[in-house]
């Protein structure tokens, strides 16, 4: 690329300095905070709306699609706005702290169940879910942007993401294992009240973790002076010329579909396919989260030895095979289903720290190729496609359940409903894994060799 010149004015050797263990823990605490509330949303919100709040599955599917798509368009504007702000705390960490408490409160409002008419319930659900989604962006986009500027060291980038997903996994483990039992205990038989009090406890823990992340992390990579003050449209015109950013946000969408679809339908699979009660279903989901934590921990074992892009592609192929294997195992073979589900959860999560480390890589690539660093816009673009995936995934779950005749609170579902749950648990994720592999194989080029060249150019000291 003859047009590429060295860019040294904004970056110094400090950017590639090694991070302390405490700072990595602090960074991990940020995603633990997110998942203290995001885990109940992704895994239980559909169940809460259909079986407790009393909304029809088709209404829930429509709401997820409309609200998440609307909210997703907010993210790039917010990310660009942060890119053009400076404070003594950096460009991103400040806003994570500012919006932490409002986000926690919005979760409480969303899980509150007022006694309203059916139409008013739908309006309340739409309004509170939209408010929560926007405030989640206000804390999560600065957190994700922080991952791109906390260090330029490629090894520490993956390591930070590993700590992030271990933190997220531990929070998800706590939520998954305790939520339904706490709902029963705190609600005294009233699940609506139980959900509200349980989410209140989770919200307090999340606030503490967010502030721990704020106080124990730093932003080391700084923008050049000529990058401050650009409008959203000017920044966006530049970033769309970053071809690897376009590929990586596409990968983020594809990568999330299996996670969100399987995550949302797992409780239905446990209750109606395997015939588990609430406690056994919690154990099933909890073991999946434990497996996720193991997978996140193992990421660096593989990426330290092989190129992370190669590892990422290998994970997708293995997940296709395991998903299809889960489909063909008879439902009465519970032990075998458990084994495959746990192995699949381990392998699947190895890829998670890798896809999120791509954000910093494509931002480096943008500075190297286009002389533009836009960490907030870069991260918000990934969150935009994540939320589109969340919308599509949630809508898929709702539509498939509705089309196959799922009825809430039945002891047994119809045969067609069971087929729908199986498709959501196995076939749809398998297709997502396949397309993700193909896009990575043919379009993503920021492998280990390429990133070493980029890092040498833009972080070399004069």
C-alpha positions as semicolon CSV with decimal commas, in nm:
position;residue;x (nm);y (nm);z (nm)
1;X;0,000;0,000;0,000
2;X;0,201;0,291;-0,128
3;X;-0,039;0,547;0,023
4;X;0,038;0,437;0,378
5;X;0,270;0,660;0,582
6;X;0,399;0,618;0,934
7;X;0,180;0,788;1,196
8;X;0,374;0,854;1,514
9;X;0,247;1,186;1,644
10;X;-0,041;1,049;1,851
11;X;0,111;0,733;1,991
12;X;0,411;0,652;2,208
13;X;0,580;0,344;2,343
14;X;0,354;0,368;2,653
15;X;0,062;0,255;2,437
16;X;0,223;-0,087;2,392
17;X;0,327;-0,119;2,757
18;X;0,216;-0,425;2,951
19;X;-0,094;-0,398;3,168
20;X;-0,100;-0,494;3,535
21;X;-0,310;-0,783;3,659
22;X;-0,526;-0,540;3,861
23;X;-0,605;-0,330;3,554
24;X;-0,709;-0,639;3,361
25;X;-0,933;-0,737;3,652
26;X;-1,072;-0,384;3,650
27;X;-1,145;-0,408;3,281
28;X;-1,311;-0,745;3,333
29;X;-1,528;-0,595;3,607
30;X;-1,686;-0,366;3,348
31;X;-1,834;-0,653;3,150
32;X;-1,924;-0,833;3,471
33;X;-2,131;-0,524;3,554
34;X;-2,294;-0,527;3,212
35;X;-2,383;-0,894;3,241
36;X;-2,529;-0,864;3,590
37;X;-2,818;-0,700;3,407
38;X;-2,769;-0,799;3,044
39;X;-2,770;-1,171;3,125
40;X;-3,124;-1,162;3,269
41;X;-3,230;-0,958;2,967
42;X;-3,092;-1,197;2,704
43;X;-3,177;-1,522;2,881
44;X;-3,497;-1,444;3,070
45;X;-3,663;-1,136;2,921
46;X;-3,852;-1,328;2,653
47;X;-3,968;-1,574;2,918
48;X;-4,056;-1,284;3,154
49;X;-4,265;-1,106;2,891
50;X;-4,453;-1,416;2,773
51;X;-4,500;-1,616;3,094
52;X;-4,511;-1,344;3,364
53;X;-4,595;-1,008;3,210
54;X;-4,851;-1,178;2,987
55;X;-4,756;-1,060;2,638
56;X;-4,813;-1,274;2,330
57;X;-4,496;-1,417;2,169
58;X;-4,570;-1,229;1,844
59;X;-4,594;-0,900;2,035
60;X;-4,263;-0,972;2,209
61;X;-4,097;-1,055;1,876
62;X;-4,222;-0,730;1,722
63;X;-4,114;-0,526;2,023
64;X;-3,764;-0,675;2,023
65;X;-3,723;-0,606;1,653
66;X;-3,857;-0,248;1,657
67;X;-3,692;-0,128;1,979
68;X;-3,354;-0,286;1,914
69;X;-3,337;-0,158;1,557
70;X;-3,432;0,194;1,670
71;X;-3,181;0,182;1,954
72;X;-2,906;0,048;1,727
73;X;-2,910;0,364;1,517
74;X;-2,838;0,567;1,829
75;X;-2,505;0,393;1,887
76;X;-2,292;0,535;1,600
77;X;-2,397;0,893;1,681
78;X;-2,312;0,844;2,048
79;X;-1,980;0,680;1,965
80;X;-1,882;0,964;1,733
81;X;-1,988;1,218;1,995
82;X;-1,756;1,057;2,252
83;X;-1,468;1,055;2,002
84;X;-1,487;1,434;2,000
85;X;-1,483;1,483;2,378
86;X;-1,191;1,498;2,617
87;X;-1,168;1,501;2,994
88;X;-0,907;1,424;3,256
89;X;-1,053;1,072;3,265
90;X;-1,016;1,020;2,889
91;X;-1,276;1,020;2,616
92;X;-1,478;0,717;2,721
93;X;-1,448;0,616;3,087
94;X;-1,621;0,932;3,210
95;X;-1,944;0,852;3,031
96;X;-1,951;0,498;3,160
97;X;-1,951;0,642;3,513
98;X;-2,207;0,914;3,438
99;X;-2,474;0,678;3,307
100;X;-2,420;0,382;3,541
101;X;-2,691;0,468;3,797
102;X;-2,956;0,572;3,539
103;X;-2,899;0,243;3,356
104;X;-2,946;0,043;3,676
105;X;-3,269;0,227;3,755
106;X;-3,403;0,164;3,404
107;X;-3,363;-0,212;3,463
108;X;-3,580;-0,191;3,773
109;X;-3,850;-0,001;3,585
110;X;-3,849;-0,254;3,302
111;X;-3,893;-0,553;3,535
112;X;-4,173;-0,381;3,727
113;X;-4,517;-0,522;3,638
114;X;-4,794;-0,265;3,689
115;X;-5,158;-0,371;3,679
116;X;-5,257;-0,233;3,339
117;X;-5,483;-0,314;3,047
118;X;-5,340;-0,525;2,767
119;X;-5,281;-0,222;2,543
120;X;-5,123;-0,023;2,826
121;X;-4,898;-0,319;2,910
122;X;-4,769;-0,330;2,553
123;X;-4,703;0,046;2,558
124;X;-4,529;0,021;2,897
125;X;-4,312;-0,267;2,776
126;X;-4,214;-0,079;2,460
127;X;-4,129;0,243;2,644
128;X;-3,931;0,087;2,929
129;X;-3,742;-0,150;2,702
130;X;-3,644;0,137;2,472
131;X;-3,525;0,345;2,770
132;X;-3,316;0,058;2,901
133;X;-3,164;-0,011;2,559
134;X;-3,053;0,350;2,514
135;X;-2,904;0,373;2,863
136;X;-2,730;0,040;2,813
137;X;-2,562;0,194;2,509
138;X;-2,459;0,492;2,721
139;X;-2,254;0,266;2,951
140;X;-2,158;-0,016;2,717
141;X;-2,024;0,184;2,421
142;X;-1,767;0,372;2,634
143;X;-1,674;0,040;2,795
144;X;-1,622;-0,130;2,458
145;X;-1,433;0,176;2,331
146;X;-1,204;0,149;2,633
147;X;-1,100;-0,196;2,511
148;X;-0,956;-0,035;2,198
149;X;-0,754;0,235;2,377
150;X;-0,646;0,065;2,700
151;X;-0,340;-0,080;2,521
152;X;-0,195;-0,131;2,175
153;X;-0,016;-0,451;2,267
154;X;-0,183;-0,729;2,064
155;X;-0,124;-0,995;2,330
156;X;-0,265;-0,778;2,608
157;X;-0,563;-0,689;2,390
158;X;-0,667;-1,052;2,375
159;X;-0,579;-1,092;2,743
160;X;-0,804;-0,799;2,837
161;X;-1,087;-0,952;2,640
162;X;-1,021;-1,284;2,812
163;X;-1,057;-1,115;3,152
164;X;-1,365;-0,941;3,018
165;X;-1,536;-1,264;2,924
166;X;-1,430;-1,438;3,243
167;X;-1,588;-1,147;3,433
168;X;-1,895;-1,165;3,213
169;X;-1,909;-1,540;3,259
170;X;-1,885;-1,520;3,638
171;X;-2,161;-1,258;3,647
172;X;-2,375;-1,464;3,410
173;X;-2,307;-1,773;3,622
174;X;-2,422;-1,592;3,933
175;X;-2,735;-1,459;3,761
176;X;-2,826;-1,785;3,592
177;X;-2,786;-1,995;3,903
178;X;-2,957;-1,754;4,145
179;X;-3,222;-1,572;3,943
180;X;-3,506;-1,824;3,937
181;X;-3,449;-1,943;4,297
182;X;-3,434;-1,580;4,415
183;X;-3,748;-1,497;4,218
184;X;-3,928;-1,778;4,401
185;X;-3,787;-1,687;4,743
186;X;-3,826;-1,307;4,727
187;X;-4,160;-1,322;4,552
188;X;-4,317;-1,570;4,794
189;X;-4,502;-1,731;4,505
190;X;-4,554;-1,404;4,315
191;X;-4,303;-1,429;4,027
192;X;-4,362;-1,069;3,915
193;X;-4,262;-0,934;4,257
194;X;-3,978;-1,183;4,277
195;X;-3,832;-1,066;3,945
196;X;-3,842;-0,701;4,054
197;X;-3,660;-0,759;4,385
198;X;-3,407;-0,994;4,227
199;X;-3,318;-0,744;3,954
200;X;-3,284;-0,476;4,224
201;X;-3,011;-0,682;4,392
202;X;-2,835;-0,741;4,061
203;X;-2,851;-0,367;3,982
204;X;-2,673;-0,269;4,305
205;X;-2,393;-0,519;4,234
206;X;-2,363;-0,387;3,876
207;X;-2,320;-0,027;3,992
208;X;-2,034;-0,129;4,222
209;X;-1,859;-0,321;3,943
210;X;-1,894;-0,035;3,693
211;X;-1,721;0,205;3,930
212;X;-1,450;-0,049;4,008
213;X;-1,379;-0,063;3,633
214;X;-1,376;0,317;3,611
215;X;-1,122;0,364;3,890
216;X;-0,881;0,084;3,794
217;X;-0,838;0,137;3,418
218;X;-0,670;0,397;3,196
219;X;-0,687;0,513;2,836
220;X;-0,336;0,493;2,688
221;X;-0,399;0,547;2,316
222;X;-0,477;0,910;2,242
223;X;-0,620;1,074;1,928
224;X;-0,432;1,321;1,716
225;X;-0,539;1,683;1,754
226;X;-0,684;1,695;1,402
227;X;-0,923;1,410;1,491
228;X;-1,099;1,612;1,763
229;X;-1,402;1,816;1,659
230;X;-1,508;1,625;1,347
231;X;-1,879;1,587;1,286
232;X;-2,041;1,245;1,286
233;X;-2,089;1,255;0,910
234;X;-1,726;1,351;0,845
235;X;-1,602;1,069;1,069
236;X;-1,848;0,824;0,917
237;X;-1,742;0,909;0,561
238;X;-1,386;0,825;0,661
239;X;-1,455;0,507;0,853
240;X;-1,659;0,343;0,576
241;X;-1,337;0,342;0,373
242;X;-1,193;0,112;0,638
243;X;-1,277;-0,214;0,463
244;X;-1,174;-0,428;0,760
245;X;-1,408;-0,235;0,989
246;X;-1,692;-0,320;0,753
247;X;-1,592;-0,686;0,758
248;X;-1,552;-0,694;1,136
249;X;-1,893;-0,539;1,208
250;X;-2,044;-0,797;0,973
251;X;-1,866;-1,068;1,168
252;X;-2,000;-0,924;1,493
253;X;-2,356;-0,960;1,363
254;X;-2,299;-1,314;1,240
255;X;-2,111;-1,417;1,553
256;X;-2,392;-1,301;1,781
257;X;-2,681;-1,481;1,609
258;X;-2,594;-1,827;1,748
259;X;-2,529;-1,679;2,094
260;X;-2,852;-1,486;2,121
261;X;-3,078;-1,744;1,961
262;X;-2,943;-2,038;2,161
263;X;-2,918;-1,826;2,477
264;X;-3,282;-1,719;2,455
265;X;-3,419;-2,065;2,372
266;X;-3,210;-2,264;2,622
267;X;-3,464;-2,222;2,900
268;X;-3,742;-2,345;2,668
269;X;-3,520;-2,639;2,564
270;X;-3,452;-2,729;2,927
271;X;-3,815;-2,701;3,038
272;X;-4,004;-2,846;2,743
273;X;-3,759;-3,079;2,563
274;X;-3,568;-3,216;2,861
275;X;-3,863;-3,179;3,101
276;X;-3,670;-2,997;3,375
277;X;-3,826;-2,800;3,660
278;X;-3,704;-2,448;3,746
279;X;-3,412;-2,571;3,958
280;X;-3,294;-2,830;3,705
281;X;-3,328;-2,574;3,426
282;X;-3,113;-2,333;3,628
283;X;-2,849;-2,605;3,671
284;X;-2,853;-2,673;3,296
285;X;-2,806;-2,304;3,213
286;X;-2,548;-2,264;3,488
287;X;-2,332;-2,546;3,351
288;X;-2,342;-2,375;3,012
289;X;-2,216;-2,053;3,169
290;X;-1,940;-2,243;3,355
291;X;-1,836;-2,391;3,022
292;X;-1,831;-2,039;2,872
293;X;-1,591;-1,924;3,144
294;X;-1,361;-2,217;3,071
295;X;-1,374;-2,133;2,699
296;X;-1,284;-1,767;2,759
297;X;-0,994;-1,875;2,982
298;X;-0,862;-2,112;2,715
299;X;-0,859;-1,844;2,443
300;X;-0,508;-1,721;2,513
301;X;-0,380;-2,080;2,534
302;X;-0,456;-2,112;2,164
303;X;-0,395;-1,753;2,046
304;X;-0,051;-1,741;2,209
305;X;0,048;-2,037;1,992
306;X;-0,147;-1,978;1,671
307;X;-0,280;-1,675;1,487
308;X;-0,606;-1,571;1,651
309;X;-0,783;-1,549;1,314
310;X;-0,697;-1,914;1,247
311;X;-0,822;-2,011;1,592
312;X;-1,143;-1,817;1,532
313;X;-1,217;-2,003;1,208
314;X;-1,140;-2,341;1,363
315;X;-1,385;-2,270;1,644
316;X;-1,666;-2,203;1,397
317;X;-1,613;-2,533;1,214
318;X;-1,615;-2,732;1,539
319;X;-1,930;-2,551;1,657
320;X;-2,114;-2,646;1,336
321;X;-2,041;-3,013;1,399
322;X;-2,141;-2,998;1,767
323;X;-2,465;-2,809;1,691
324;X;-2,575;-3,072;1,442
325;X;-2,473;-3,347;1,684
326;X;-2,698;-3,190;1,948
327;X;-2,985;-3,211;1,701
328;X;-2,957;-3,584;1,635
329;X;-2,923;-3,697;1,998
330;X;-3,259;-3,835;2,130
331;X;-3,413;-3,613;2,399
332;X;-3,414;-3,896;2,652
333;X;-3,033;-3,918;2,639
334;X;-2,996;-3,642;2,896
335;X;-2,637;-3,719;2,998
336;X;-2,518;-3,717;2,637
337;X;-2,706;-3,392;2,568
338;X;-2,543;-3,237;2,873
339;X;-2,197;-3,346;2,753
340;X;-2,239;-3,207;2,401
341;X;-2,399;-2,886;2,529
342;X;-2,110;-2,824;2,769
343;X;-1,840;-2,897;2,508
344;X;-2,021;-2,674;2,259
345;X;-2,038;-2,395;2,518
346;X;-1,663;-2,423;2,586
347;X;-1,564;-2,419;2,218
348;X;-1,810;-2,144;2,129
349;X;-1,674;-1,905;2,392
350;X;-1,312;-1,941;2,282
351;X;-1,405;-1,715;1,990
352;X;-1,566;-1,441;2,200
353;X;-1,250;-1,262;2,323
354;X;-1,111;-1,286;1,969
355;X;-1,402;-1,113;1,793
356;X;-1,396;-0,830;2,047
357;X;-1,020;-0,786;2,011
358;X;-1,085;-0,720;1,641
359;X;-1,223;-0,376;1,740
360;X;-0,880;-0,248;1,843
361;X;-0,718;-0,415;1,543
362;X;-0,946;-0,253;1,286
363;X;-0,903;0,082;1,461
364;X;-0,524;0,042;1,431
365;X;-0,574;-0,054;1,067
366;X;-0,780;0,263;1,014
367;X;-0,504;0,480;1,159
368;X;-0,240;0,298;0,955
369;X;-0,427;0,311;0,626
370;X;-0,644;0,623;0,655
371;X;-0,470;0,820;0,934
372;X;-0,792;0,812;1,136
373;X;-0,848;0,671;1,485
374;X;-1,214;0,669;1,587
375;X;-1,238;0,422;1,875
376;X;-1,586;0,528;1,983
377;X;-1,732;0,514;1,634
378;X;-1,550;0,188;1,569
379;X;-1,683;0,025;1,887
380;X;-2,032;0,167;1,840
381;X;-2,042;0,021;1,490
382;X;-1,979;-0,321;1,639
383;X;-2,245;-0,261;1,903
384;X;-2,482;-0,144;1,630
385;X;-2,455;-0,477;1,451
386;X;-2,464;-0,661;1,786
387;X;-2,798;-0,496;1,861
388;X;-2,925;-0,568;1,513
389;X;-2,829;-0,930;1,581
390;X;-3,007;-0,909;1,916
391;X;-3,315;-0,778;1,737
392;X;-3,300;-1,042;1,466
393;X;-3,222;-1,316;1,718
394;X;-3,504;-1,215;1,950
395;X;-3,745;-1,181;1,661
396;X;-3,641;-1,523;1,529
397;X;-3,710;-1,683;1,865
398;X;-4,048;-1,514;1,897
399;X;-4,154;-1,583;1,539
400;X;-4,046;-1,947;1,538
401;X;-4,220;-2,012;1,872
402;X;-4,533;-1,838;1,746
403;X;-4,536;-2,013;1,407
404;X;-4,482;-2,357;1,560
405;X;-4,765;-2,317;1,813
406;X;-4,581;-2,255;2,140
407;X;-4,821;-2,182;2,430
408;X;-4,693;-2,041;2,757
409;X;-4,716;-2,233;3,084
410;X;-4,822;-2,566;2,936
411;X;-4,682;-2,879;3,098
412;X;-4,611;-3,025;2,754
413;X;-4,576;-2,849;2,420
414;X;-4,702;-2,978;2,085
415;X;-4,474;-3,174;1,854
416;X;-4,443;-2,881;1,615
417;X;-4,347;-2,648;1,902
418;X;-4,075;-2,893;2,006
419;X;-3,946;-2,896;1,647
420;X;-3,932;-2,516;1,660
421;X;-3,733;-2,520;1,983
422;X;-3,491;-2,775;1,832
423;X;-3,441;-2,559;1,521
424;X;-3,359;-2,257;1,738
425;X;-3,122;-2,461;1,952
426;X;-2,931;-2,633;1,670
427;X;-2,995;-2,556;1,303
428;X;-3,014;-2,179;1,314
429;X;-2,690;-2,146;1,519
430;X;-2,517;-2,393;1,284
431;X;-2,603;-2,176;0,984
432;X;-2,472;-1,872;1,170
433;X;-2,141;-2,046;1,241
434;X;-2,105;-2,148;0,877
435;X;-2,159;-1,801;0,733
436;X;-1,924;-1,652;0,995
437;X;-1,648;-1,892;0,890
438;X;-1,693;-1,809;0,520
439;X;-1,678;-1,432;0,575
440;X;-1,366;-1,465;0,792
441;X;-1,198;-1,699;0,547
442;X;-1,245;-1,483;0,240
443;X;-1,268;-1,121;0,365
444;X;-1,089;-1,066;0,697
445;X;-0,714;-1,007;0,652
446;X;-0,585;-0,870;0,986
447;X;-0,395;-1,183;1,082
448;X;-0,089;-1,199;1,306
449;X;0,157;-1,106;1,031
450;X;-0,047;-0,807;0,914
451;X;-0,101;-0,674;1,267
452;X;0,271;-0,702;1,348
453;X;0,346;-0,483;1,046
454;X;0,078;-0,228;1,142
455;X;0,189;-0,214;1,506
456;X;0,551;-0,163;1,406
457;X;0,456;0,128;1,181
458;X;0,217;0,326;1,399
459;X;0,355;0,259;1,748
460;X;0,728;0,284;1,669
461;X;0,892;0,571;1,846
462;X;1,081;0,829;1,651
